[in-house]
CSV table of N, CA and C in Angstrom, one decimal:
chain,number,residue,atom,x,y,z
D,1,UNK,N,29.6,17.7,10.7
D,1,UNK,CA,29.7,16.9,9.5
D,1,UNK,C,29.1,15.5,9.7
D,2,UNK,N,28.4,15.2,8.8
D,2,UNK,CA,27.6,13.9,8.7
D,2,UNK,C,28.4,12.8,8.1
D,3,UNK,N,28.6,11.8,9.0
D,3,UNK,CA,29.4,10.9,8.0
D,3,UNK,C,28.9,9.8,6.9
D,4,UNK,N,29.5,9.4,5.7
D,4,UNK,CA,28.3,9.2,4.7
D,4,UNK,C,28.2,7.8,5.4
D,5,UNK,N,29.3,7.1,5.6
D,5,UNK,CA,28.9,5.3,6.1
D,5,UNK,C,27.8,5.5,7.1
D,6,UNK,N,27.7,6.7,7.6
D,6,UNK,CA,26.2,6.4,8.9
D,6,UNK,C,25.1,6.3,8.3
D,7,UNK,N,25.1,7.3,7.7
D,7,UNK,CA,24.0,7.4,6.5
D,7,UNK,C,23.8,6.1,6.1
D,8,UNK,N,24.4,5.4,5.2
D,8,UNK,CA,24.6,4.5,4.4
D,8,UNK,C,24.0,2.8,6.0
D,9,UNK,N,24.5,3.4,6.7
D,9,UNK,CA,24.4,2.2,8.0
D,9,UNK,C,22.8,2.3,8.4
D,10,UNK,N,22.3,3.5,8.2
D,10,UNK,CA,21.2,3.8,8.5
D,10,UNK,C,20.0,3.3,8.0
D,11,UNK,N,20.0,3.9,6.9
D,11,UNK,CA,19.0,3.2,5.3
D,11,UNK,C,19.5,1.7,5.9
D,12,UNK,N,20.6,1.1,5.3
D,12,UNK,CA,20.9,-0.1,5.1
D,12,UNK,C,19.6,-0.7,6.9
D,13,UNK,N,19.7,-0.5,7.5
D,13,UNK,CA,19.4,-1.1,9.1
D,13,UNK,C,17.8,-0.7,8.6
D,14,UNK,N,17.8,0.5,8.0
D,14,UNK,CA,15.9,0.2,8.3
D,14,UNK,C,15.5,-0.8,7.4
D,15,UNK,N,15.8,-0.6,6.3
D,15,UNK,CA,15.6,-1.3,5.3
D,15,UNK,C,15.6,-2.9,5.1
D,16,UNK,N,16.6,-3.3,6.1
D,16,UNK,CA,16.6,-4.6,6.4
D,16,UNK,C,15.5,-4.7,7.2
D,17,UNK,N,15.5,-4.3,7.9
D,17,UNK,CA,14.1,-4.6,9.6
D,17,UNK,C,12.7,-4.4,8.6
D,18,UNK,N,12.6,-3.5,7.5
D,18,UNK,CA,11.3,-2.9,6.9
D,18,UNK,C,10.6,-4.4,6.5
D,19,UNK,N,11.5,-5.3,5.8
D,19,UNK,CA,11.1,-6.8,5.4
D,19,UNK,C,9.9,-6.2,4.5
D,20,UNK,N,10.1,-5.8,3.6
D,20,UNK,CA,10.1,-5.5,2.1
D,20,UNK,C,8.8,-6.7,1.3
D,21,UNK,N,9.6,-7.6,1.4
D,21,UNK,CA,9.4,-8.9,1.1
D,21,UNK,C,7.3,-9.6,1.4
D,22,UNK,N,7.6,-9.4,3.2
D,22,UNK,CA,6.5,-9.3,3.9
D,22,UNK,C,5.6,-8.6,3.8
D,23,UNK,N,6.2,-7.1,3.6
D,23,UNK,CA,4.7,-5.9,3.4
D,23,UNK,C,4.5,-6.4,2.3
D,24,UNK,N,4.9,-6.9,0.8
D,24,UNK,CA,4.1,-7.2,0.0
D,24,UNK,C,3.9,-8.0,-0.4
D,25,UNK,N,3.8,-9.4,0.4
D,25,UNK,CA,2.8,-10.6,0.6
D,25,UNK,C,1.6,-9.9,1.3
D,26,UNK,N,1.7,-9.5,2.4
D,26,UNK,CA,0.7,-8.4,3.0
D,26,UNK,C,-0.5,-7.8,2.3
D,27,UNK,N,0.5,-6.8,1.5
D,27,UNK,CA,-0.3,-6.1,0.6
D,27,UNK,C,-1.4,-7.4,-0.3
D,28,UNK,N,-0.4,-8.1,-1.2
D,28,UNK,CA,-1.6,-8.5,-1.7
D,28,UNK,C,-2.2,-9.8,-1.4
D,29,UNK,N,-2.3,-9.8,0.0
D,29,UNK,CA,-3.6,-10.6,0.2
D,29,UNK,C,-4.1,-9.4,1.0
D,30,UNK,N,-4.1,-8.3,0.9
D,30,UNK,CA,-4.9,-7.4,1.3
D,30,UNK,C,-6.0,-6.7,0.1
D,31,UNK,N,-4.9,-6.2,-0.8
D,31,UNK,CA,-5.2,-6.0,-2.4
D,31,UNK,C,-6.5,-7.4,-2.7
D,32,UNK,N,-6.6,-8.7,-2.5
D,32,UNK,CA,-7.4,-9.6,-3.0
D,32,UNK,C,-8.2,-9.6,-2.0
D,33,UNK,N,-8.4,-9.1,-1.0
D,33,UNK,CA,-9.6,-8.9,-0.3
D,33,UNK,C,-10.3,-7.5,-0.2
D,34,UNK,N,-9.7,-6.6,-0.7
D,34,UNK,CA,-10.4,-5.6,-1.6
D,34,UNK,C,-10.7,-6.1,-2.7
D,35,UNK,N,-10.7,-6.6,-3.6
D,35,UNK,CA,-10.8,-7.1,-4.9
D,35,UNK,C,-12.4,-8.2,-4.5
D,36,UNK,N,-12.3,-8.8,-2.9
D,36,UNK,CA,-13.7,-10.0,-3.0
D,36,UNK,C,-14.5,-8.7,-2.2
D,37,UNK,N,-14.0,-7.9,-1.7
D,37,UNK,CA,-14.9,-6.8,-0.8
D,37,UNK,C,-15.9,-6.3,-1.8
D,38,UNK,N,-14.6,-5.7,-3.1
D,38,UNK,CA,-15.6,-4.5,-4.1
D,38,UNK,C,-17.1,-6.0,-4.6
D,39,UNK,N,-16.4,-7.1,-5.0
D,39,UNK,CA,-17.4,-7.7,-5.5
D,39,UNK,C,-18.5,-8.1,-4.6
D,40,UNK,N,-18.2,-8.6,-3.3
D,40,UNK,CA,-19.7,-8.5,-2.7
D,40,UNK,C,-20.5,-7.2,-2.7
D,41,UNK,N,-19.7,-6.3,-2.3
D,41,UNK,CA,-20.2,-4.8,-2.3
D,41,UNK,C,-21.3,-4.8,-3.4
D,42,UNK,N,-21.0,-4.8,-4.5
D,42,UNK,CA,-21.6,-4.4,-5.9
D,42,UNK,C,-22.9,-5.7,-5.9
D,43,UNK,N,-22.6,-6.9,-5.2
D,43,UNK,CA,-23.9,-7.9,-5.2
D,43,UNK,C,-25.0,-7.3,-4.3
D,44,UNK,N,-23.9,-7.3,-3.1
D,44,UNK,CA,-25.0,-6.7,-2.0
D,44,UNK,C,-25.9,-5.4,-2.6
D,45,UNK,N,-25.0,-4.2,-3.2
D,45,UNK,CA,-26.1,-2.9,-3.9
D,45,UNK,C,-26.8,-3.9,-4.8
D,46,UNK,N,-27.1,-4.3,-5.2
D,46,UNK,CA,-27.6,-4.6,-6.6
D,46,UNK,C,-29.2,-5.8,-5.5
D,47,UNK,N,-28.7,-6.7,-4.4
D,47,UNK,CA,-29.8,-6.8,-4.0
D,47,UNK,C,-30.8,-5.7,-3.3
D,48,UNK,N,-29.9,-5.1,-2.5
D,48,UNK,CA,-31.2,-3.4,-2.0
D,48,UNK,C,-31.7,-3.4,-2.9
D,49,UNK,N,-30.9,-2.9,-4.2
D,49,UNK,CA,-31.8,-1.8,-5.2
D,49,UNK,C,-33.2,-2.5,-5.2
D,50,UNK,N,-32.8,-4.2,-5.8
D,50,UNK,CA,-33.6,-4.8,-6.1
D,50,UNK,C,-35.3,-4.8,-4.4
D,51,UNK,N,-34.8,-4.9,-3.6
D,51,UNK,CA,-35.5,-4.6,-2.5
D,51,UNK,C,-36.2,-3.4,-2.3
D,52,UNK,N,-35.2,-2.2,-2.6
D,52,UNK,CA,-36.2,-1.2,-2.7
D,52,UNK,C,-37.3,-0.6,-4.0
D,53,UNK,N,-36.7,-1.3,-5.1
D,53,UNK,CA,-38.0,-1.6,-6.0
D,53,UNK,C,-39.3,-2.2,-6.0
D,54,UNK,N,-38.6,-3.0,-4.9
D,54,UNK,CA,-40.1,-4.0,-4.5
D,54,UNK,C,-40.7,-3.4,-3.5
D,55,UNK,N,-40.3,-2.4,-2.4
D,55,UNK,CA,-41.1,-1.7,-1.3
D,55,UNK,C,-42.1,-0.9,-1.8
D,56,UNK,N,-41.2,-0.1,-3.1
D,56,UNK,CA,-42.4,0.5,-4.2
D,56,UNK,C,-43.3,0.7,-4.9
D,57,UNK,N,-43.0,-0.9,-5.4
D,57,UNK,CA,-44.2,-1.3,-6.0
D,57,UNK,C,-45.3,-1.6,-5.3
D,58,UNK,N,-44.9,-2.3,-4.0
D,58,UNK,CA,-46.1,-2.5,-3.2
D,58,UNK,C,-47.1,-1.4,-3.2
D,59,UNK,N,-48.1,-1.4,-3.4
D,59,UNK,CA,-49.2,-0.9,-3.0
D,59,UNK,C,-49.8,0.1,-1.8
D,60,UNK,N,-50.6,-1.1,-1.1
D,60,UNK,CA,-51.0,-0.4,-0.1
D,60,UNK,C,-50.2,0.1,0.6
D,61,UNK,N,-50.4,1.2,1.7
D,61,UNK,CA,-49.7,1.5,2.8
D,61,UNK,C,-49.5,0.4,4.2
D,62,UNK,N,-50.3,0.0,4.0
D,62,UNK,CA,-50.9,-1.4,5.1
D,62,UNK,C,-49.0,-2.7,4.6
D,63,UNK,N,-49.1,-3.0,3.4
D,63,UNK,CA,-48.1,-3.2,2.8
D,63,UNK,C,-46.6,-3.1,2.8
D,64,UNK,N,-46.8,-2.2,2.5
D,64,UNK,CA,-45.6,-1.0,2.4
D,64,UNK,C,-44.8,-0.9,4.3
D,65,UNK,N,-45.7,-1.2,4.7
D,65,UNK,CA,-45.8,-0.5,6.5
D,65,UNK,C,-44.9,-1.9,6.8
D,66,UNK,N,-45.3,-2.9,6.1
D,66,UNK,CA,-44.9,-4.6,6.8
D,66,UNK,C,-43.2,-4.5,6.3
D,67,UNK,N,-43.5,-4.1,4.8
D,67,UNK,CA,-41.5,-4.4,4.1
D,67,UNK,C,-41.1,-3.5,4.7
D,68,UNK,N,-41.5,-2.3,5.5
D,68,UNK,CA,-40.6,-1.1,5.7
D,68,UNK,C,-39.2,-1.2,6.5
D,69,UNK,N,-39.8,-3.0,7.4
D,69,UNK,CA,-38.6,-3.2,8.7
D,69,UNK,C,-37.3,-4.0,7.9
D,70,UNK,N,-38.0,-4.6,7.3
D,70,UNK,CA,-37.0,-5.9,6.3
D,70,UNK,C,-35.9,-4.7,5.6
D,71,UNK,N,-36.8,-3.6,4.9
D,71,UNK,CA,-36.0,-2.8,3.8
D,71,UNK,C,-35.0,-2.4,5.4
D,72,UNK,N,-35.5,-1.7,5.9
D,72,UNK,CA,-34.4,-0.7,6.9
D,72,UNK,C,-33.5,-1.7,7.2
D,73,UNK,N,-33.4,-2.7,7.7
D,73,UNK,CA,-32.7,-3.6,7.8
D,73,UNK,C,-31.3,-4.2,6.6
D,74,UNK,N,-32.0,-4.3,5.5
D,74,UNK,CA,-31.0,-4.4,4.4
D,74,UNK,C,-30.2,-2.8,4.9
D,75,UNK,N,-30.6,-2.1,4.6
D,75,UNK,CA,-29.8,-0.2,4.7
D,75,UNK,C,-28.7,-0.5,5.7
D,76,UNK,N,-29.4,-0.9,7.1
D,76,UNK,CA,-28.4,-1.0,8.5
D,76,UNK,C,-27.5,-1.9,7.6
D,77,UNK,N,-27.5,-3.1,7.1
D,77,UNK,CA,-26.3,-4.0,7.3
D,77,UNK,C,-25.6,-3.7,5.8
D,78,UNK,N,-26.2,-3.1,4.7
D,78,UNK,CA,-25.3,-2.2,3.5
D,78,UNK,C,-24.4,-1.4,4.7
D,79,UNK,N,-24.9,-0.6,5.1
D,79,UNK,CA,-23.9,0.5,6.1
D,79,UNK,C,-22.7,0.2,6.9
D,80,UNK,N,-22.7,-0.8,7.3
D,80,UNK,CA,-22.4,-1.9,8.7
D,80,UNK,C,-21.2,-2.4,7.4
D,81,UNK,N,-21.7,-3.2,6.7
D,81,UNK,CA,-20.7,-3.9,5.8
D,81,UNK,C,-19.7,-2.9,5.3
D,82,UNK,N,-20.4,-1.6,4.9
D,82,UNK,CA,-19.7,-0.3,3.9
D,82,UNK,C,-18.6,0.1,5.2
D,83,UNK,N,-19.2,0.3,6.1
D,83,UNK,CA,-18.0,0.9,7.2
D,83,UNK,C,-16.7,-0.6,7.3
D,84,UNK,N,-17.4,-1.5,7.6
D,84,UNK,CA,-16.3,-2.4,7.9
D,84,UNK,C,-14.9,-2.7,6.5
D,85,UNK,N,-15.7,-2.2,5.1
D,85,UNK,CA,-15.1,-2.2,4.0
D,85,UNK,C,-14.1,-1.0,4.2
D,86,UNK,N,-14.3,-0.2,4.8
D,86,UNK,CA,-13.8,1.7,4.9
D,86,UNK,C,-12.7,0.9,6.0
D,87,UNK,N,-13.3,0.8,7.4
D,87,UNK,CA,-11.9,0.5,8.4
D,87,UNK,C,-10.5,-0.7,7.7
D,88,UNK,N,-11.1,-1.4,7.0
D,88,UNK,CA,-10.3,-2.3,6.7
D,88,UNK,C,-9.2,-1.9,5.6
D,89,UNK,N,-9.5,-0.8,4.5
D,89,UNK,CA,-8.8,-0.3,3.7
D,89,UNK,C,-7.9,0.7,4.3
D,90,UNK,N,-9.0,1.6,4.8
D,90,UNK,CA,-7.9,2.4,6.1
D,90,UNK,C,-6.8,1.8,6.8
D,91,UNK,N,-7.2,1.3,7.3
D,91,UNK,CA,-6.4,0.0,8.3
D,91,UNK,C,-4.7,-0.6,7.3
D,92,UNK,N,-5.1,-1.1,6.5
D,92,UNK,CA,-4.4,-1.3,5.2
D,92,UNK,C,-2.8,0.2,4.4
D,93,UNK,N,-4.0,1.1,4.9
D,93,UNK,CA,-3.0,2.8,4.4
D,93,UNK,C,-1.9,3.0,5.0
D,94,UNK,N,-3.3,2.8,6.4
D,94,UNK,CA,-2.3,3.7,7.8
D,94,UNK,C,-1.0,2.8,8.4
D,95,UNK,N,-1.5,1.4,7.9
D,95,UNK,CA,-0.1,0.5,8.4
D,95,UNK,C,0.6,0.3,7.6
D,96,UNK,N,1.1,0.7,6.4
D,96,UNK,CA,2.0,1.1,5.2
D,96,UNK,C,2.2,2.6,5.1
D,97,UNK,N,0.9,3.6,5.7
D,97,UNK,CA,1.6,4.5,5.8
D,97,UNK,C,2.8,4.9,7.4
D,98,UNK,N,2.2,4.3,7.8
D,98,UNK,CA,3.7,4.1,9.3
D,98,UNK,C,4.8,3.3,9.1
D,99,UNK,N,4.3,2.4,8.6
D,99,UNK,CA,5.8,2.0,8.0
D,99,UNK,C,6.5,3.1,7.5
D,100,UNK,N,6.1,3.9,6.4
D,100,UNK,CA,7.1,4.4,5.2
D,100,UNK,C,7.8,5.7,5.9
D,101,UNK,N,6.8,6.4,6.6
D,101,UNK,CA,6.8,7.4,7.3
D,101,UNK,C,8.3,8.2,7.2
D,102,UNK,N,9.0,7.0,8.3
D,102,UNK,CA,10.1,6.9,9.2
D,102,UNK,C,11.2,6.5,7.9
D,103,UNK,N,11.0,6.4,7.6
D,103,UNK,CA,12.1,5.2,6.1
D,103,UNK,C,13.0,6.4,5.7
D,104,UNK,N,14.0,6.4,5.8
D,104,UNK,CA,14.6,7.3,4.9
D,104,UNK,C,15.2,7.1,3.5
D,105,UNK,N,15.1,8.7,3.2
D,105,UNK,CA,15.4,8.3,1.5
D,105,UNK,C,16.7,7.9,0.9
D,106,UNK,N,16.6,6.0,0.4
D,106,UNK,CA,17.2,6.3,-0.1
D,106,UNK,C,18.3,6.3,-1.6
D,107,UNK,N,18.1,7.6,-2.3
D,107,UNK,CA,17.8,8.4,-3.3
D,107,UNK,C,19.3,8.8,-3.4
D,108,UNK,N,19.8,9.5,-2.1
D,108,UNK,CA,20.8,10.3,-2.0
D,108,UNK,C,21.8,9.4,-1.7
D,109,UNK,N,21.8,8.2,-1.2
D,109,UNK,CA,22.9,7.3,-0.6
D,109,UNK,C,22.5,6.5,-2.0
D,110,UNK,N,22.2,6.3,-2.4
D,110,UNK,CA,22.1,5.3,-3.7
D,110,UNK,C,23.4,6.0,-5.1
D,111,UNK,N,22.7,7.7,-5.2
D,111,UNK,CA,23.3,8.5,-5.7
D,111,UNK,C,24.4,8.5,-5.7
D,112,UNK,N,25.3,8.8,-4.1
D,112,UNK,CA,26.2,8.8,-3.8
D,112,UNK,C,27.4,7.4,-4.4
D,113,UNK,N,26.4,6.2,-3.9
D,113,UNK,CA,27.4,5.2,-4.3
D,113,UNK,C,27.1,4.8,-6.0
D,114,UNK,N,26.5,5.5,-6.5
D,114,UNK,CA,26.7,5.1,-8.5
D,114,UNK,C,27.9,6.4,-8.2
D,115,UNK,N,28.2,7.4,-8.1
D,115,UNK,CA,29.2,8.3,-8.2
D,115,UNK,C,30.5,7.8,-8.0
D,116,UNK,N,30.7,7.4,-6.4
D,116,UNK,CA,31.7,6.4,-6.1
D,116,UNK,C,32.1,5.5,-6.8
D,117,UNK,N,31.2,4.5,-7.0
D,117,UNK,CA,31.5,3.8,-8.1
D,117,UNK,C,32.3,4.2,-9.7
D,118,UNK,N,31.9,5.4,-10.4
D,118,UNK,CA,32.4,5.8,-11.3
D,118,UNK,C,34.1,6.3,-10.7
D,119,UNK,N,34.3,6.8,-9.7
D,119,UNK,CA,35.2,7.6,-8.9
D,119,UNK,C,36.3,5.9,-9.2
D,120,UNK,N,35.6,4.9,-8.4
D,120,UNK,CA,36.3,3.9,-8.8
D,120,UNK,C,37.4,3.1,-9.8
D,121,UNK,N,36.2,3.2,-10.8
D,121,UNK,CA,36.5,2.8,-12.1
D,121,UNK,C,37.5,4.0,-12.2
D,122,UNK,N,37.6,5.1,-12.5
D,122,UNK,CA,38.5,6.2,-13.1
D,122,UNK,C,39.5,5.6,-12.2
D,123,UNK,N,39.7,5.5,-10.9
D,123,UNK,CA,40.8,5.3,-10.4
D,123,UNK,C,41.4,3.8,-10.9
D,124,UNK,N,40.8,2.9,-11.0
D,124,UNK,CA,41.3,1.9,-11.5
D,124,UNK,C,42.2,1.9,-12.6
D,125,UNK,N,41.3,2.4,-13.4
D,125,UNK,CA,42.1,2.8,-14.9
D,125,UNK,C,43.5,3.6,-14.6
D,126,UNK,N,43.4,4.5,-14.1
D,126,UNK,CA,44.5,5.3,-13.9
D,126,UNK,C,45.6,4.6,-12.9
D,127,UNK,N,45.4,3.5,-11.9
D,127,UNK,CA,46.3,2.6,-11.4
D,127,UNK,C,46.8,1.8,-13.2
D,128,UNK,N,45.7,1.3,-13.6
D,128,UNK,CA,46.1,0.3,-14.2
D,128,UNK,C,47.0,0.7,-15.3
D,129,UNK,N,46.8,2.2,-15.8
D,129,UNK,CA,47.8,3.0,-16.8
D,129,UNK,C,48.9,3.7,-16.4
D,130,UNK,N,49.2,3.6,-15.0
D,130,UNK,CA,50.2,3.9,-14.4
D,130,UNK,C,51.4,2.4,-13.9
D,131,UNK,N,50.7,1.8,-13.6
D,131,UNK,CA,51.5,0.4,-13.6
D,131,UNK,C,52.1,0.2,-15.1
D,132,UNK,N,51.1,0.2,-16.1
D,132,UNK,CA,51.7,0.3,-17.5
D,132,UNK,C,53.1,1.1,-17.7
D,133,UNK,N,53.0,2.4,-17.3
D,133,UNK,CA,54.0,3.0,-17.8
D,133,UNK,C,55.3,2.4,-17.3
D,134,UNK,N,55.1,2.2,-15.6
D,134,UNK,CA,56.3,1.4,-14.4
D,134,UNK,C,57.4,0.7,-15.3
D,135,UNK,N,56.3,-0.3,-16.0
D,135,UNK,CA,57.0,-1.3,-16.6
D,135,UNK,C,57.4,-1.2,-17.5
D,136,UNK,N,57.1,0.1,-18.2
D,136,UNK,CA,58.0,0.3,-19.3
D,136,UNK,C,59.5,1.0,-19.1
């Protein structure tokens, strides 16, 4: 048999250590550097495109041959920036998702004590209507 105060000792112990509080200061200054990530992101696409419209209009091949290193270069560091955008969100999941992991639910100890609580009250009442009668 499980005893419920362990339970109840358990949740209560992670939950304190979890510091609640801290994951989500965390979070959102993590959340607001997603938020400056997406908007460089969307500057940075918007200069390529603009670069690779210009490789195309060039002309000659002679041309074309000189921007080809400049263009490949914007691609490498779009890619470079995009992956460091990817690890950093990830990074972000996976350490909220280990946090939570382990956490137990609780759902059932919460449950438990709104019930108890009603269990209370009824008893209360019924001390308190039984002292009543005493005195009569």
């Amino acid at each position: 048999r499980y005893d419920p105060s362990e339970r109840v000792r358990k949740v209560l112990t992670f939950w304190k250590s979890f510091d609640l509080d801290g994951k989500r200061l965390k979070l959102d200054q993590q959340g607001l550097e997603v938020a400056n990530n997406q908007e460089k992101s969307v500057r940075s696409r918007k200069k390529l495109a603009e670069a690779t419209k210009e490789f195309r209009k060039s002309g000659s091949t002679e041309v074309r041959f000189k921007k080809m290193g400049p263009l490949l270069r914007l691609y490498q560091e779009e890619i470079d920036k995009l992956t460091r955008r990817a690890r950093f969100a990830e990074g972000g999941f996976l350490s909220l998702y280990k946090s939570l992991y382990e956490a137990p639910d609780p759902v059932s100890i919460l449950s438990d004590a709104e019930s108890d609580k009603r269990k209370v009250s009824e008893l209360e009442f019924t001390v308190k209507r039984l002292q009543k009668e005493m005195m009569e």
